[in-house]
Amino acid sequence: MTLAQYDTSALMNITARPDIVFTSGSGSWLVDDSGRRYLDFVQGWAVNCLGHAPPVIASALAAQAARLITPSPAFYNDKALQLAQAITDSSAMDQVFFANSGAEANEGAIKLARKYGRANRNGAFEIITFVNGFHGRTLATMSASGKPGWDTMFAPQVAGFPKAELNNIESVKALVSERTVAIMLEPVQGEAGVLPATAEFLNALRELCDAQGLLLIFDEVQTGIGRLGHLYGYQHYGVVPDIMTLGKGLGGGVPLAALTALDRACVFAHGEQGGTFNGNPLMCAAGLAVMETVSDPVFLAEVRATADYLVERLTALSAELGLGSVRGIGMLQAMELGADIGSRVVELARDDGLLLNSPRPASLRFMPALNVTRDEIDQMLDMLRSVVDKAR
Ligand SMILES: *Cc1c(COP(=O)(O)O)cnc(C)c1O
């Protein structure tokens, strides 16, 4: 089969896609409909934490699909209860609301904070968010995001998201008023090109929130579930938020996300939050398979060791080719290219059978499966070396 045999016009044309149709995958490899293999260092944008079609998820889904797909979120089901317990047992959070996407979990976090402001802070509703932040593609989460151009794209925006600068505590303090109820950020800005918050900054935000009675919200949709080498990104920093959202890696490839919070922030009354597919046992069974695998301290130690290897090898390649800095935490890394050749590198790499992402014109982002092997990292670097040579 080739692309010409499909009617691509039936799929809404929302992005430029290459002429490849993927049909299967295994671990760090994707396979197209002509049988060609691609080494995948994008993994559905940091989604497939265990790689493509991992047996633990495949078997969990198959078993659950034959048992119960959904009874409706108006009833308890065993998998949602077990997964909520797995998250609260392994984190500082006390309660979990399941959602279907990171944006929906963040939308829930925004609603929860606004409800908290109504209940406890005299109707305060503003949530301080950050320049270059990314929280999703619903209207409220686009408004919370600080992506250039998004403020006017679907104007008018949802109000109440003043923007501060990452790692600049004074810029945050300057925005705090009696209208403020929360501060929301990614511990590492992923879509902005892998820009980590400093531990000092997150500690200062925690202190500010405690002093002012504000909620600290971590969007861990990208940094959670082992990505930074700890089960949750906040554990890397040692700063505990009041509300934390999860997505991407939580389902290991299936649509599953979570809004989690400390008891004192869980202020929804009945009827204020819900959703048809939320907490369905099919997706939660996948989430349980992910959690059982990724929360193992031995697995996480191996993620950190492999991530160290990735950084070491990227740094060596950068020195060898005279490229720029390597930055990131754990399995979320970026490398500066020194010139605006990112999209050209991505295209040439794809032609050679390597999938990469360029979040900025002059940088590459690496977000492999957490269980990527050193051998696959070596293969990626060999391909990248030749591609960078061709691109400049
Ligand atoms: C991907 C991402 C989102 C949006 O998640 P979706 O599942 O695409 O809605 C939100 N926040 C962060 C930090 C992300 O990386």
Coordinates of N, CA and C in Angstrom, one line a residue, residues 22 24-32 36-44 48-55 227 252 299 306 310 331 352-356 366-380 383:
F22 N 2.0 4.8 9.1 CA 2.5 3.8 10.0 C 1.4 2.7 10.3
S24 N 2.5 -0.4 12.3 CA 2.9 -1.2 13.5 C 4.1 -0.6 14.2
G25 N 4.4 -1.1 15.3 CA 5.6 -0.6 16.1 C 5.9 -1.6 17.2
S26 N 7.1 -1.5 17.6 CA 7.6 -2.3 18.7 C 8.7 -1.6 19.4
G27 N 8.6 -1.3 20.7 CA 9.6 -0.7 21.5 C 10.0 0.7 20.8
S28 N 11.3 0.9 20.5 CA 11.7 2.2 20.0 C 11.5 2.2 18.4
W29 N 10.9 1.2 17.8 CA 10.8 1.2 16.4 C 9.4 1.3 15.9
L30 N 9.2 2.1 14.8 CA 7.9 2.2 14.1 C 8.1 1.6 12.7
V31 N 7.0 1.0 12.2 CA 7.1 0.4 10.9 C 6.0 0.9 10.0
D32 N 6.3 1.3 8.8 CA 5.3 1.9 7.9 C 4.7 0.8 7.0
R36 N 9.1 -0.4 6.1 CA 10.3 0.3 6.4 C 10.3 0.6 8.0
R37 N 11.5 0.5 8.6 CA 11.6 0.7 10.0 C 12.1 2.1 10.4
Y38 N 11.6 2.7 11.4 CA 12.0 4.1 11.9 C 12.4 4.0 13.3
L39 N 13.5 4.5 13.7 CA 13.9 4.6 15.1 C 13.3 5.9 15.7
D40 N 12.5 5.7 16.7 CA 11.6 6.7 17.2 C 12.0 7.4 18.5
F41 N 12.5 8.6 18.3 CA 12.9 9.4 19.5 C 11.9 10.5 19.8
V42 N 10.7 10.4 19.3 CA 9.6 11.3 19.6 C 8.6 10.6 20.4
Q43 N 8.3 9.3 20.1 CA 7.3 8.5 20.8 C 6.0 9.2 21.1
G44 N 5.4 9.6 20.0 CA 4.1 10.2 20.2 C 4.1 11.5 21.1
N48 N 4.6 7.5 24.7 CA 4.8 6.0 24.8 C 6.0 5.8 25.7
C49 N 5.7 5.9 27.0 CA 6.8 5.7 28.0 C 7.5 4.4 27.9
L50 N 6.7 3.4 27.5 CA 7.3 2.0 27.4 C 7.5 1.6 26.0
G51 N 7.5 2.6 25.1 CA 7.7 2.3 23.6 C 6.4 1.9 23.0
H52 N 6.6 1.4 21.7 CA 5.4 1.1 20.9 C 4.9 -0.3 21.3
A53 N 3.6 -0.4 21.4 CA 2.9 -1.7 21.6 C 3.6 -2.6 22.7
P54 N 3.8 -2.0 23.9 CA 4.5 -2.8 24.9 C 3.6 -4.0 25.3
P55 N 4.1 -5.2 25.5 CA 3.3 -6.3 25.9 C 2.5 -6.1 27.1
R227 N 9.5 10.6 33.3 CA 10.2 11.3 32.3 C 11.4 12.0 32.8
G252 N 0.6 5.4 28.6 CA 1.5 4.7 27.8 C 1.2 4.6 26.3
F299 N 13.4 0.1 37.8 CA 13.1 0.7 36.5 C 13.6 2.1 36.5
T306 N 20.3 5.5 32.0 CA 20.2 5.6 30.5 C 20.2 7.0 30.1
L310 N 22.6 9.1 27.5 CA 22.1 9.9 26.4 C 22.7 11.3 26.5
M331 N 14.9 11.9 30.7 CA 14.6 11.5 29.3 C 13.9 12.6 28.6
D352 N 16.1 9.1 6.5 CA 17.1 8.1 6.9 C 16.5 7.1 7.8
G353 N 15.2 7.3 8.3 CA 14.6 6.3 9.2 C 14.8 6.6 10.7
L354 N 14.9 7.9 11.0 CA 15.0 8.4 12.4 C 14.0 9.5 12.6
L355 N 13.2 9.3 13.7 CA 12.2 10.3 14.0 C 12.7 11.2 15.2
L356 N 12.7 12.5 14.9 CA 13.2 13.5 15.8 C 12.2 14.6 15.9
F366 N 14.7 15.5 22.4 CA 14.8 14.0 22.5 C 13.9 13.5 23.6
M367 N 12.9 12.7 23.3 CA 11.9 12.2 24.3 C 11.7 10.7 24.0
P368 N 12.7 9.9 24.1 CA 12.6 8.5 23.7 C 11.7 7.7 24.7
A369 N 11.4 6.5 24.4 CA 10.8 5.6 25.4 C 11.7 5.5 26.6
L370 N 11.1 5.4 27.8 CA 11.9 5.4 29.0 C 12.8 4.1 29.0
N371 N 12.4 3.1 28.3 CA 13.2 1.9 28.3 C 14.1 1.7 27.0
V372 N 14.4 2.9 26.4 CA 15.3 2.9 25.2 C 16.6 2.2 25.6
T373 N 17.3 1.5 24.7 CA 18.5 0.9 25.1 C 19.7 1.8 24.7
R374 N 20.9 1.5 25.3 CA 22.1 2.2 24.9 C 22.4 2.0 23.5
D375 N 22.2 0.8 23.0 CA 22.4 0.5 21.6 C 21.6 1.4 20.7
E376 N 20.3 1.5 21.1 CA 19.4 2.4 20.2 C 19.9 3.9 20.3
I377 N 20.4 4.3 21.5 CA 20.9 5.6 21.6 C 22.1 5.8 20.6
D378 N 23.0 4.8 20.6 CA 24.2 4.8 19.7 C 23.7 4.9 18.3
Q379 N 22.7 4.1 17.9 CA 22.2 4.1 16.5 C 21.7 5.5 16.2
M380 N 20.9 6.1 17.1 CA 20.4 7.4 16.9 C 21.5 8.4 16.6
M383 N 23.1 8.1 13.2 CA 22.3 8.7 12.1 C 22.3 10.2 12.2

